[in-house]
XYZ file of C-alpha atoms in Angstrom:
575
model
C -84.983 -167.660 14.575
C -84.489 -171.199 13.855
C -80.268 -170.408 14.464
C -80.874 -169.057 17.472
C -83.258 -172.461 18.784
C -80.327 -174.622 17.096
C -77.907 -172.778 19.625
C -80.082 -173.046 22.457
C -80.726 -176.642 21.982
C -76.881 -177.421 21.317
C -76.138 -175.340 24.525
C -78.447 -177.630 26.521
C -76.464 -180.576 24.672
C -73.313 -180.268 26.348
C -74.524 -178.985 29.626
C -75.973 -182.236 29.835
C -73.602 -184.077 28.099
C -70.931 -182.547 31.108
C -73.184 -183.370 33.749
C -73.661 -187.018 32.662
C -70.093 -187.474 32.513
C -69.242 -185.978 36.370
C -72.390 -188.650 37.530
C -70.790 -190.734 35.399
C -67.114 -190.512 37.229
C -68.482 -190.070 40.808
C -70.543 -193.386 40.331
C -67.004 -195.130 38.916
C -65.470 -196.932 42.093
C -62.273 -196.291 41.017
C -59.461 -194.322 42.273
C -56.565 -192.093 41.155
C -53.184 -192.532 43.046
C -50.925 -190.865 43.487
C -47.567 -191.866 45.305
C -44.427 -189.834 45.456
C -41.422 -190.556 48.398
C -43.551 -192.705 50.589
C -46.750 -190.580 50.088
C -49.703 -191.632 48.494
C -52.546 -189.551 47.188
C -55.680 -190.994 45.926
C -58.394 -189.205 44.478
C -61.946 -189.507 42.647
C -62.216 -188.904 38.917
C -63.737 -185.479 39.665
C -61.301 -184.474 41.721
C -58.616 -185.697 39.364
C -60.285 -183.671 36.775
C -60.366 -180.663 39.174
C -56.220 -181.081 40.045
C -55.757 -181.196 36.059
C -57.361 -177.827 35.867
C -55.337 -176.450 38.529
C -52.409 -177.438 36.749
C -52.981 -176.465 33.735
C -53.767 -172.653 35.048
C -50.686 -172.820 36.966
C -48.269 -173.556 34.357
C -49.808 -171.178 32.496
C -49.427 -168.561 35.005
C -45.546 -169.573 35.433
C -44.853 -169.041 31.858
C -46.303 -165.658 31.664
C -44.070 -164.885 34.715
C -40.577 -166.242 33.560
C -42.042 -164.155 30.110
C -41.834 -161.172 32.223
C -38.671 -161.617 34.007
C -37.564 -161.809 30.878
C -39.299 -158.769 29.138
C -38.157 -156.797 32.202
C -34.236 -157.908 31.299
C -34.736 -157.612 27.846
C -36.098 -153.635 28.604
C -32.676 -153.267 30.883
C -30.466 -154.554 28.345
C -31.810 -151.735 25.895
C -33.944 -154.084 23.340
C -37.517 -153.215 21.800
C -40.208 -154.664 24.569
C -44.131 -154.378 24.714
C -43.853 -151.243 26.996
C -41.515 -149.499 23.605
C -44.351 -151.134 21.121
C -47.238 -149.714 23.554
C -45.758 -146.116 23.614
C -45.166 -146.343 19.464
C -48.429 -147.217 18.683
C -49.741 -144.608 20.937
C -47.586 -142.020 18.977
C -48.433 -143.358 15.804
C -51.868 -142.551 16.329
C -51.207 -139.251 17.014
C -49.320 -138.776 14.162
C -51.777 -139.941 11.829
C -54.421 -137.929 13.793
C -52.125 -134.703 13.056
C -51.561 -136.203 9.338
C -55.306 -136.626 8.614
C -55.874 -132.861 10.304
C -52.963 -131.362 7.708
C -54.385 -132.771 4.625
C -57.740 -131.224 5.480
C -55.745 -127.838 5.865
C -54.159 -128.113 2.922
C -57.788 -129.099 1.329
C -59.024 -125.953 2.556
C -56.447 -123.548 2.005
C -55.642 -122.922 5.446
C -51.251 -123.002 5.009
C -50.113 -121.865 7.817
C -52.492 -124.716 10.108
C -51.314 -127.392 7.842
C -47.565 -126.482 8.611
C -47.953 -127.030 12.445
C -49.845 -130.110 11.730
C -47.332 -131.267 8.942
C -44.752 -130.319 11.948
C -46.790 -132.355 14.242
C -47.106 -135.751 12.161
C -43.109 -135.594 11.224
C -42.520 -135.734 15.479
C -44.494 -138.647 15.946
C -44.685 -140.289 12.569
C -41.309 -142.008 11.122
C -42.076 -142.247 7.829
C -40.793 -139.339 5.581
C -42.149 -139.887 1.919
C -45.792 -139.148 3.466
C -44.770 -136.209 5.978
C -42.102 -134.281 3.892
C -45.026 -134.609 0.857
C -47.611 -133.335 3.257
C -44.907 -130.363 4.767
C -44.161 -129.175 1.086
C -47.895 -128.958 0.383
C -48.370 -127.243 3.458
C -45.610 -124.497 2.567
C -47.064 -124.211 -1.031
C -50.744 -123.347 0.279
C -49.018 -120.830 2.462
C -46.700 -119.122 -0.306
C -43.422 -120.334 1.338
C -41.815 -121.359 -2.090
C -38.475 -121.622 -0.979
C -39.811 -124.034 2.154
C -41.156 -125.962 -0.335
C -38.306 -126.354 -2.996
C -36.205 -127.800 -0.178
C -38.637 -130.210 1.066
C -39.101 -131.393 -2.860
C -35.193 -131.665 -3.195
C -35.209 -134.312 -0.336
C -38.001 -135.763 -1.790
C -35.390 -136.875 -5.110
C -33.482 -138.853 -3.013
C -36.276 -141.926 -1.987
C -37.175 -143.789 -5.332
C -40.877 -143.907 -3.788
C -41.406 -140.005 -4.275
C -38.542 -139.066 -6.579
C -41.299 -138.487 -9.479
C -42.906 -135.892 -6.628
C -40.503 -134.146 -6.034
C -39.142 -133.517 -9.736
C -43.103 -132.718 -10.680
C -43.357 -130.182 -7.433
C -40.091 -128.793 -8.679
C -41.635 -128.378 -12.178
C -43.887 -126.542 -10.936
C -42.304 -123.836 -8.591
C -40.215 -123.061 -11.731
C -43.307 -122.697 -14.042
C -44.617 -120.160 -11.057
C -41.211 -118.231 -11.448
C -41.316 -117.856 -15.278
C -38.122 -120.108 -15.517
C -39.350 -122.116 -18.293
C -35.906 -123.291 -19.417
C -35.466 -125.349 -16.140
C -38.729 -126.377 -16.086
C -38.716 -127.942 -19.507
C -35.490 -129.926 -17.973
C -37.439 -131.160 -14.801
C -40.390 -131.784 -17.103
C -38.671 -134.212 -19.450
C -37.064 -135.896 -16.384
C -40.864 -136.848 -15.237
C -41.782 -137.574 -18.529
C -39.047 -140.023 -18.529
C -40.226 -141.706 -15.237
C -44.127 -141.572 -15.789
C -44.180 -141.294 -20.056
C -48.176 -142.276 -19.844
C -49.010 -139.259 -17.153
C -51.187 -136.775 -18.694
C -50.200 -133.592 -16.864
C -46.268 -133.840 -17.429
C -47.597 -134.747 -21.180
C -49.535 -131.277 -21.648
C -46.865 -129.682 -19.633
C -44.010 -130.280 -21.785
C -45.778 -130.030 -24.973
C -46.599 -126.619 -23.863
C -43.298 -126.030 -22.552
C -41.327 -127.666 -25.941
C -44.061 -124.875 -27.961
C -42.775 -121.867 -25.901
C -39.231 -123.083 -26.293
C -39.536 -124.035 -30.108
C -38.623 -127.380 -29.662
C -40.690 -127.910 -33.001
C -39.372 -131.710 -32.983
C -39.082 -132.480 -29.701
C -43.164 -131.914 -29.434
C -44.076 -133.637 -32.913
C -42.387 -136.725 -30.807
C -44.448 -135.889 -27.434
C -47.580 -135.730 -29.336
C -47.007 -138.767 -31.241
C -46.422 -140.593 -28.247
C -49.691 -139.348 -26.377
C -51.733 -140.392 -30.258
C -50.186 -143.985 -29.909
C -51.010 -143.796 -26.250
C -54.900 -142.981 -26.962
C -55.054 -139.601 -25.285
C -55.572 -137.734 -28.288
C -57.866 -138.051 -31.285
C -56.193 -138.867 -34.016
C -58.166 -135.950 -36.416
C -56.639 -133.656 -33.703
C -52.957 -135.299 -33.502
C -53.050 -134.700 -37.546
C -53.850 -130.948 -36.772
C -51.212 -130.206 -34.359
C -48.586 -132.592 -35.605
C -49.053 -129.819 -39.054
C -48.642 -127.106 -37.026
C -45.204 -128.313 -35.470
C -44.076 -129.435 -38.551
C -44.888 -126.041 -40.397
C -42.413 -124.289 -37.430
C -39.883 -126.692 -38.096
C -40.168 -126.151 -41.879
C -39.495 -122.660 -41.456
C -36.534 -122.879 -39.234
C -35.215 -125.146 -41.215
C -35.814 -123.028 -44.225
C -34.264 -120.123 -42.133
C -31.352 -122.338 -41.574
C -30.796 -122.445 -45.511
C -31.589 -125.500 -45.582
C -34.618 -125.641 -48.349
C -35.116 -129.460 -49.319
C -36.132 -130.480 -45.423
C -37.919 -127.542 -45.397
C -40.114 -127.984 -48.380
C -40.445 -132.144 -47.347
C -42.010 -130.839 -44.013
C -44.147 -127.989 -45.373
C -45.710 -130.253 -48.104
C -46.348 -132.722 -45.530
C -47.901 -130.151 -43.372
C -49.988 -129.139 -45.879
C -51.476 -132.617 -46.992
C -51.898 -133.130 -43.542
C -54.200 -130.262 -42.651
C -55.556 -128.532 -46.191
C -57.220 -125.794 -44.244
C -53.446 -124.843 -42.878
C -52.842 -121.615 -44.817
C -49.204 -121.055 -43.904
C -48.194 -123.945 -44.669
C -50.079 -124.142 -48.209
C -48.462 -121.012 -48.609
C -44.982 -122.559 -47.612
C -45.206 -125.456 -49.638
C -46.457 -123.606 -53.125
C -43.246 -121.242 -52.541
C -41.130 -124.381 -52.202
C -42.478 -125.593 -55.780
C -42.355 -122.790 -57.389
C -38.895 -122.351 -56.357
C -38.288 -125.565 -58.117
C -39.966 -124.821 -60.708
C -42.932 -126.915 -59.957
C -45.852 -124.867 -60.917
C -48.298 -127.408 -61.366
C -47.467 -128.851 -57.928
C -47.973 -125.484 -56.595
C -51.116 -124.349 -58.500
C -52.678 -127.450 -57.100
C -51.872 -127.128 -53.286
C -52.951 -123.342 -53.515
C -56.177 -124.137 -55.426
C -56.752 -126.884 -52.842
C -56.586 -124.649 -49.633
C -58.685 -122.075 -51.818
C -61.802 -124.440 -51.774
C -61.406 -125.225 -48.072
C -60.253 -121.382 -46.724
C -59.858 -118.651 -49.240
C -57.125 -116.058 -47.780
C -55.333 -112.812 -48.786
C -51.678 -115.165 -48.830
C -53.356 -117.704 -50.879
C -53.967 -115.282 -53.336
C -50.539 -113.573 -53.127
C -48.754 -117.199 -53.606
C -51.102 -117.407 -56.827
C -49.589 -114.743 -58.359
C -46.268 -115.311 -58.102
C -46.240 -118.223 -60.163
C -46.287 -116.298 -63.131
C -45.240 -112.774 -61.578
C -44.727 -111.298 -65.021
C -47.880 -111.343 -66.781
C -50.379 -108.829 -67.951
C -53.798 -108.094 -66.114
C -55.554 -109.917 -68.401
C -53.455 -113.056 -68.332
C -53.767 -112.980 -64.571
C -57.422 -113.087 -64.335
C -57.958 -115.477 -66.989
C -55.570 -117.644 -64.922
C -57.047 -116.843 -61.607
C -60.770 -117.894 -62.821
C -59.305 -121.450 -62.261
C -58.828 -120.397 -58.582
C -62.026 -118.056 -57.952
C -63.911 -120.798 -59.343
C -62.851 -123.722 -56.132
C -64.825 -120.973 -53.673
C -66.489 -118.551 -56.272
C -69.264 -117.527 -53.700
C -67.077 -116.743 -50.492
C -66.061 -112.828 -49.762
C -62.681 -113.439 -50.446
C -63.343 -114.689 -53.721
C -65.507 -111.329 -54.685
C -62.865 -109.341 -53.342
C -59.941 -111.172 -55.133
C -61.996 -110.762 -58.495
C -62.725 -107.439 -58.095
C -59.079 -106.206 -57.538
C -58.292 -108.736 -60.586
C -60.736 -106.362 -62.467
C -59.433 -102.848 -61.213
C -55.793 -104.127 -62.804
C -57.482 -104.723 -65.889
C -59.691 -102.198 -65.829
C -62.807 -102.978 -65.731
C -64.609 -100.707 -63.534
C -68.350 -102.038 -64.090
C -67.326 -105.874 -63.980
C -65.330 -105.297 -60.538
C -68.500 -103.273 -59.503
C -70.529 -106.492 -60.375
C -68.084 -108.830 -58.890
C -68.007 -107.168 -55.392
C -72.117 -106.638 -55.770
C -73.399 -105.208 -52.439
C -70.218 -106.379 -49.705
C -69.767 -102.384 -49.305
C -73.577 -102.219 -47.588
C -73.870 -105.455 -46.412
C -70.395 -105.635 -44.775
C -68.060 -102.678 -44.976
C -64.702 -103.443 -44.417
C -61.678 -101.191 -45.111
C -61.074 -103.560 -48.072
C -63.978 -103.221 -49.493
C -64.753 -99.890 -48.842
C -61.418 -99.125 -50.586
C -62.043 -101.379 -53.595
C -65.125 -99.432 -53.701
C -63.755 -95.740 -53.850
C -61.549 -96.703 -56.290
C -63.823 -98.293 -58.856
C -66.016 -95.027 -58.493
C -62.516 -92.884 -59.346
C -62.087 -95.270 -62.153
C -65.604 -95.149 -63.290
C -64.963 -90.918 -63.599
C -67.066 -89.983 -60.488
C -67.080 -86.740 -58.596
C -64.391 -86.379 -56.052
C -67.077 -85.779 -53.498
C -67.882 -89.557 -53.809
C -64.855 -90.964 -53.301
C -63.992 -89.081 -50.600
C -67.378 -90.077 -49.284
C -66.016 -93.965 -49.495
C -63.158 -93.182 -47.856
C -64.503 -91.225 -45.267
C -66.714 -94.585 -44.110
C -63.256 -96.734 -44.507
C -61.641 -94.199 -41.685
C -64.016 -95.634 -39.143
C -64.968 -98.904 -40.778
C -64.034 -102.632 -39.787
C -60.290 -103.920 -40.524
C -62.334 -107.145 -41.761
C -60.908 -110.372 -40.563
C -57.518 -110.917 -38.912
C -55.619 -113.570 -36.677
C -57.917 -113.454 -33.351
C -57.162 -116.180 -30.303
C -60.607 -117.809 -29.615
C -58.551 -118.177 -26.024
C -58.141 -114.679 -25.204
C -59.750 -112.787 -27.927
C -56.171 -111.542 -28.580
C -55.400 -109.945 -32.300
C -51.998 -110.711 -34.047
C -50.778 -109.378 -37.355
C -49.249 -112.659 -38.250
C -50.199 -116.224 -37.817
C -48.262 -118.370 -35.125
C -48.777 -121.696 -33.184
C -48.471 -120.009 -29.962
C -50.598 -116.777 -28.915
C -48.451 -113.868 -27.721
C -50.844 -113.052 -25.316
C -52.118 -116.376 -23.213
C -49.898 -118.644 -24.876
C -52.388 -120.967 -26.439
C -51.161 -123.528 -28.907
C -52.805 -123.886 -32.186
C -55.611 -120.869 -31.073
C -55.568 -118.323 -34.036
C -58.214 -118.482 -36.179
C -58.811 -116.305 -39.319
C -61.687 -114.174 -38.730
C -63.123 -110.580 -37.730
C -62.451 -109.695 -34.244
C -64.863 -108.150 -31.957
C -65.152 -104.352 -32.620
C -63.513 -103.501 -28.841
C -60.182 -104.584 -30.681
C -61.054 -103.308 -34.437
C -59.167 -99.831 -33.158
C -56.143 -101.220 -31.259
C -54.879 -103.512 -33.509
C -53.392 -103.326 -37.104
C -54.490 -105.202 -39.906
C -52.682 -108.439 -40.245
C -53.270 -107.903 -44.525
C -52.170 -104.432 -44.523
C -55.094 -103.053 -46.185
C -55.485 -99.916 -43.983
C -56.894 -96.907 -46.260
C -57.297 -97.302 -49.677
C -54.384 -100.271 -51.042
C -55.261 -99.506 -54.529
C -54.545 -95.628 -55.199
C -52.214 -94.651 -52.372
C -49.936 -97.900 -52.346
C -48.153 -99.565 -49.467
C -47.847 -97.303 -45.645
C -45.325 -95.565 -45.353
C -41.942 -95.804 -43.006
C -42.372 -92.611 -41.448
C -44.833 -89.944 -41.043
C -43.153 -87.592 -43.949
C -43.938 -89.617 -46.208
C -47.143 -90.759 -45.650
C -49.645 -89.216 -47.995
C -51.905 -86.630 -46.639
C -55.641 -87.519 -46.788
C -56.650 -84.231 -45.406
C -56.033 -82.816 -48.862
C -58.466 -83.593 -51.336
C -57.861 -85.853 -54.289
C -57.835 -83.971 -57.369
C -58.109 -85.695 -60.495
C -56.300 -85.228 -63.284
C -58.298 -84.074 -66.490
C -58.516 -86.326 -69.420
C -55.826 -85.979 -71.931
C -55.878 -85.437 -75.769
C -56.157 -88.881 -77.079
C -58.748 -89.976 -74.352
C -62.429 -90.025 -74.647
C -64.086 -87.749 -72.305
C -64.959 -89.126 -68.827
C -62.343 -91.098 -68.629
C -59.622 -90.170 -65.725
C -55.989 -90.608 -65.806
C -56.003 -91.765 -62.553
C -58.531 -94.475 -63.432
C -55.705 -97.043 -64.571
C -54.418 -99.621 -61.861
C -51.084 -100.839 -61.651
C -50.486 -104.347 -63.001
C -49.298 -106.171 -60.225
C -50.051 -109.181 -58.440
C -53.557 -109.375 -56.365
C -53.472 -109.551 -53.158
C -49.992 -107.483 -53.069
C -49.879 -103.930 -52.173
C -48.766 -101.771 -55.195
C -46.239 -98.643 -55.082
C -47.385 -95.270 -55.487
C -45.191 -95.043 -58.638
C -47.118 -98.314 -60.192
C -50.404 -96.583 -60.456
C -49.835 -95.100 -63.854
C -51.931 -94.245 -67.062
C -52.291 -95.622 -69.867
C -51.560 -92.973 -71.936
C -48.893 -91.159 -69.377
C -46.504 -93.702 -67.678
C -45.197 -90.935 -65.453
C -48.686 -89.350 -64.103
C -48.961 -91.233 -60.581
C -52.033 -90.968 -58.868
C -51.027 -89.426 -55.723
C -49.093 -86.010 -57.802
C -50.791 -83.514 -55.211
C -50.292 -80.900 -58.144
C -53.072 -80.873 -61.117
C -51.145 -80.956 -64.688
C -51.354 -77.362 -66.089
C -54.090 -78.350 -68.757
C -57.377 -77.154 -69.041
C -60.001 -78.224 -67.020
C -62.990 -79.929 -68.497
C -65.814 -77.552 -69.700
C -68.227 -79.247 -66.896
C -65.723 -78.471 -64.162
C -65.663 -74.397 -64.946
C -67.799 -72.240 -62.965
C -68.335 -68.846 -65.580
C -68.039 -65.919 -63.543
C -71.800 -63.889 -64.640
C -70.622 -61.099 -66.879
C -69.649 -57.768 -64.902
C -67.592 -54.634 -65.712
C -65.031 -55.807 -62.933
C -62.273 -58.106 -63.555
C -63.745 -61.717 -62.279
C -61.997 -62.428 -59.004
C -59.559 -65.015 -58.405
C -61.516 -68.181 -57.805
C -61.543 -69.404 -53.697
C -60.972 -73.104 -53.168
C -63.156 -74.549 -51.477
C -62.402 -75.568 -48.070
C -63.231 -79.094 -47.083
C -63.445 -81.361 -44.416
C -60.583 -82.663 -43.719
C -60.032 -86.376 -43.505
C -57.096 -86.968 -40.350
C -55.319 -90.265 -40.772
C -56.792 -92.628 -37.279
C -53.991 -92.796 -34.461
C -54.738 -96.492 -34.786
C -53.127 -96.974 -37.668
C -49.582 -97.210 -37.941
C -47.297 -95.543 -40.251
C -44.972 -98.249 -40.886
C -48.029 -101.287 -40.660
C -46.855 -104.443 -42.349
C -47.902 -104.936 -45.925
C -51.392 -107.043 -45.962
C -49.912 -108.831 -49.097
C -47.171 -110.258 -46.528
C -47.612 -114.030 -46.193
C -49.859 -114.839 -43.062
C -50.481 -117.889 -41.282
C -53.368 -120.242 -40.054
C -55.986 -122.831 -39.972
């Protein structure tokens, strides 16, 4: 409000201020003249004002027209004009019409509309790095690959888009599978743009599926210096990469940079069981058993595991059952309550046998989770114990059907492997297996990854073909107790003294008063049977008949499991 008065009254101001000044000159007596070749002009002040004016506009006006005459030669001789600038901005703004319309396409997916616009903006726009970009966009939305690989190969040869067109190249070769080449192209980005997060991921995941173990220990240290990883993380992954490299090294023979980079793995991430595993192999091949006890005992009290027991044991391989669990008390004791614990102490007590304690130690896991570990452990302490046969075959009838306990699952894609690796076989996930039971949708299709299928301890290891494979659909018939043993005890009851966690031989399982009676002889020995076992024929004037056996259910080995299945004792791998 008050602006608007302060205009008003300065309008007034020189209004009047003008109008005083033409009173002003018509009032002034003098003249203004003018004399040019004997002619003399005299005028007022206002009209000597007014003839100024005039003046002014004309020489205006005969500027703009020798401008002209000049534009108009200028046009004839070839050179850029106003009429040239008029008609380029008028197809500039078409182009960048059709520009804005093909990135809206290309937003919504429709490829073939943002090709003709693409088309459209390259005709009237002259600026390449922003239509060829657009055009191989377009062609990708519409499935033209090849279109588009072109367009990105002209794209290398500006420095303003060269990092486009290597990253679009990147990824048409990822979309054919060609990982090799892409790994190429994706190091040449990461050269030009070493902080961009995608071509990071990218060839991490590419230097994984190529086993570029070192290569990717020196990405991800660059993206944990860079702050785009967590450094608890970086420590986890950097341990996996260095475990891979430790065992291609140690493939290569060469055992000292192998051992340096599985130890390190192993400090790094305790929970790591390969590379425990790794790294207590590496002592104990030089001789370092303390070394070794300590790194196994370690990952024992963060993740007890079937390996971790396995590399246990062979750091004294040679000594008796009751050595071994003496010594392995040390171990139970870093995770005594965990399942793998009771399981580990109750094989420990089968070797020595001790059929009630490894009853105690595996207390109620057969009810409260029946695995075909535990299930097993179970039928055989009840053989060793001097039960009926109709009891163990009982336990082993529930192990046919029963859970393959926990095993390398992907929490990515729920995929089961039998061995531990950084990369999934399935998705391709790095760092994604995780020791645990899988769903029961996969318990059927998928082997063990320990090997314990039916019954480790009294049939030994799978195996290698279907001849030899013992027959479960016979019954198990034990063998009656000899001369020098007190009654109710079974030859069969003895366990082999090997290590835990390793699958024993069908010629370990011995007795301990007859080293060659093996526990899978299909044939009874030709000794009496005990007096409890005899049915008496009733007394009759006919000759007793022959006794019948029997016929019992038969017990059919599952499809699902494999005649030549890894060992479970076989080293494994994980977090």
């Amino acid at each position: 409000m008050l602006l608007s008065l302060i205009k008003i009254i300065a309008f007034f101001a020189v209004v009047l201020a003008i109008a005083l000044g033409a009173q002003h000159l018509s009032e002034t007596a003098q003249m203004l003249q003018i004399r040019y070749g004997g002619t003399e002009i005299a005028l007022t002040p206002v009209k000597a004002v007014a003839a100024l004016l005039v003046l002014m506009v004309l020489a205006w006006l005969i500027f703009k027209i020798l401008g002209l005459i000049v534009a108009v030669l200028r046009f004839l001789a070839g050179d850029e004009t106003a009429v040239n600038r008029y008609f380029s901005r008028a197809r500039e703004r078409k182009g960048y019409a059709a520009f804005a319309e093909g990135m809206l396409a290309v937003a919504s997916g429709e490829g073939k509309l943002a090709q003709d616009k693409a088309a459209r903006a390259g005709r009237y726009l002259n600026q390449p790095h922003l239509t060829n970009l657009l055009a191989a966009q377009a062609a990708e939305t519409a499935g033209d690959s090849k279109q588009a690989v072109g367009i990105y190969r002209q794209l290398l040869e500006d420095d303003r888009t060269r990092f486009v067109g290597i990253r679009g190249l990147m990824r048409q070769k990822l979309a054919e599978g060609d990982t090799q080449k892409a790994l190429l192209l994706a190091q040449k980005a990461y050269a030009l743009k070493p902080r961009h997060a995608e071509v990071q991921d990218t060839l991490l995941d590419l230097q994984t599926r190529e086993h570029d173990w070192k290569g990717a220990r020196k990405t991800l240290k660059d993206k944990r210096n860079q702050g785009q990883l967590p450094k608890a993380v970086a420590l986890r992954r950097d341990a996996v990469l260095a475990l891979k490299e430790a065992s291609d090294v140690l493939a290569e023979g060469q055992s000292a940079s192998a051992r340096e980079a599985a130890i390190s793995a192993a400090k790094a991430s305790p929970d790591l069981i390969p590379a425990a595993v790794l790294a207590a192999r590496s002592y104990i091949g030089q001789k370092d058993f303390r070394n070794a006890s300590r790194i196994l005992e370690k990952t024992w009290s963060v993740r007890p595991h079937p390996d971790v027991a396995g590399a246990y044991a062979e750091i004294v391989p040679d000594e008796k059952p009751a050595a071994r669990l003496r010594r392995f008390e040390r171990l139970i004791a870093k995770n005594p309550q965990h399942e793998e614990s009771r399981l580990l102490k109750a094989e420990l007590l089968l070797a020595a046998e001790d059929f009630p304690g490894a009853r105690r130690a595996l207390g109620d896991l057969a009810e409260t989770h029946p695995t075909v570990r535990t299930l097993s452990i179970m039928a055989a302490i009840e053989r060793g114990a001097g039960a009926d046969d109709a009891v163990v075959r009982g336990w082993l009838t529930k192990a046919l059907t029963a859970s393959r306990g926990p095993q390398w699952v992907c929490d990515k894609c729920h995929n089961v492997m039998a061995e531990w690796s950084p990369v999934c076989d399935s998705c391709g996930g790095f760092d994604t297996l995780t020791w645990r039971e899988p769903d029961a949708a996969r318990q059927a299709a998928t082997a063990s990854a320990t090997g314990a299928e039916m019954l480790p301890l009294l049939v030994g290891s799978p195996r290698k073909d279907a001849e030899d494979a013992p027959d479960l659909s016979e019954p198990v018939q034990p063998h009656p107790p000899g001369p020098a043993e007190p009654e109710g005890q079974r030859r069969e009851s003895a366990t082999p003294n090997v290590a835990p966690g390793m699958v024993p031989r069908e010629e370990d399982y011995v007795s301990a008063s007859d080293p060659s009676a093996t526990v899978t002889d299909p044939e009874p020995k030709p000794e009496p049977k005990p007096e409890p076992e005899v049915i008496a024929p009733e007394p009759t004037a006919e000759p007793a008949p022959e006794p019948v056996a029997e016929e019992e259910p038969q017990m059919v080995r599952p499809d699902a499991q494999p005649a030549d299945e890894d060992d479970w004792s076989q080293p494994g791998k994980g977090k």
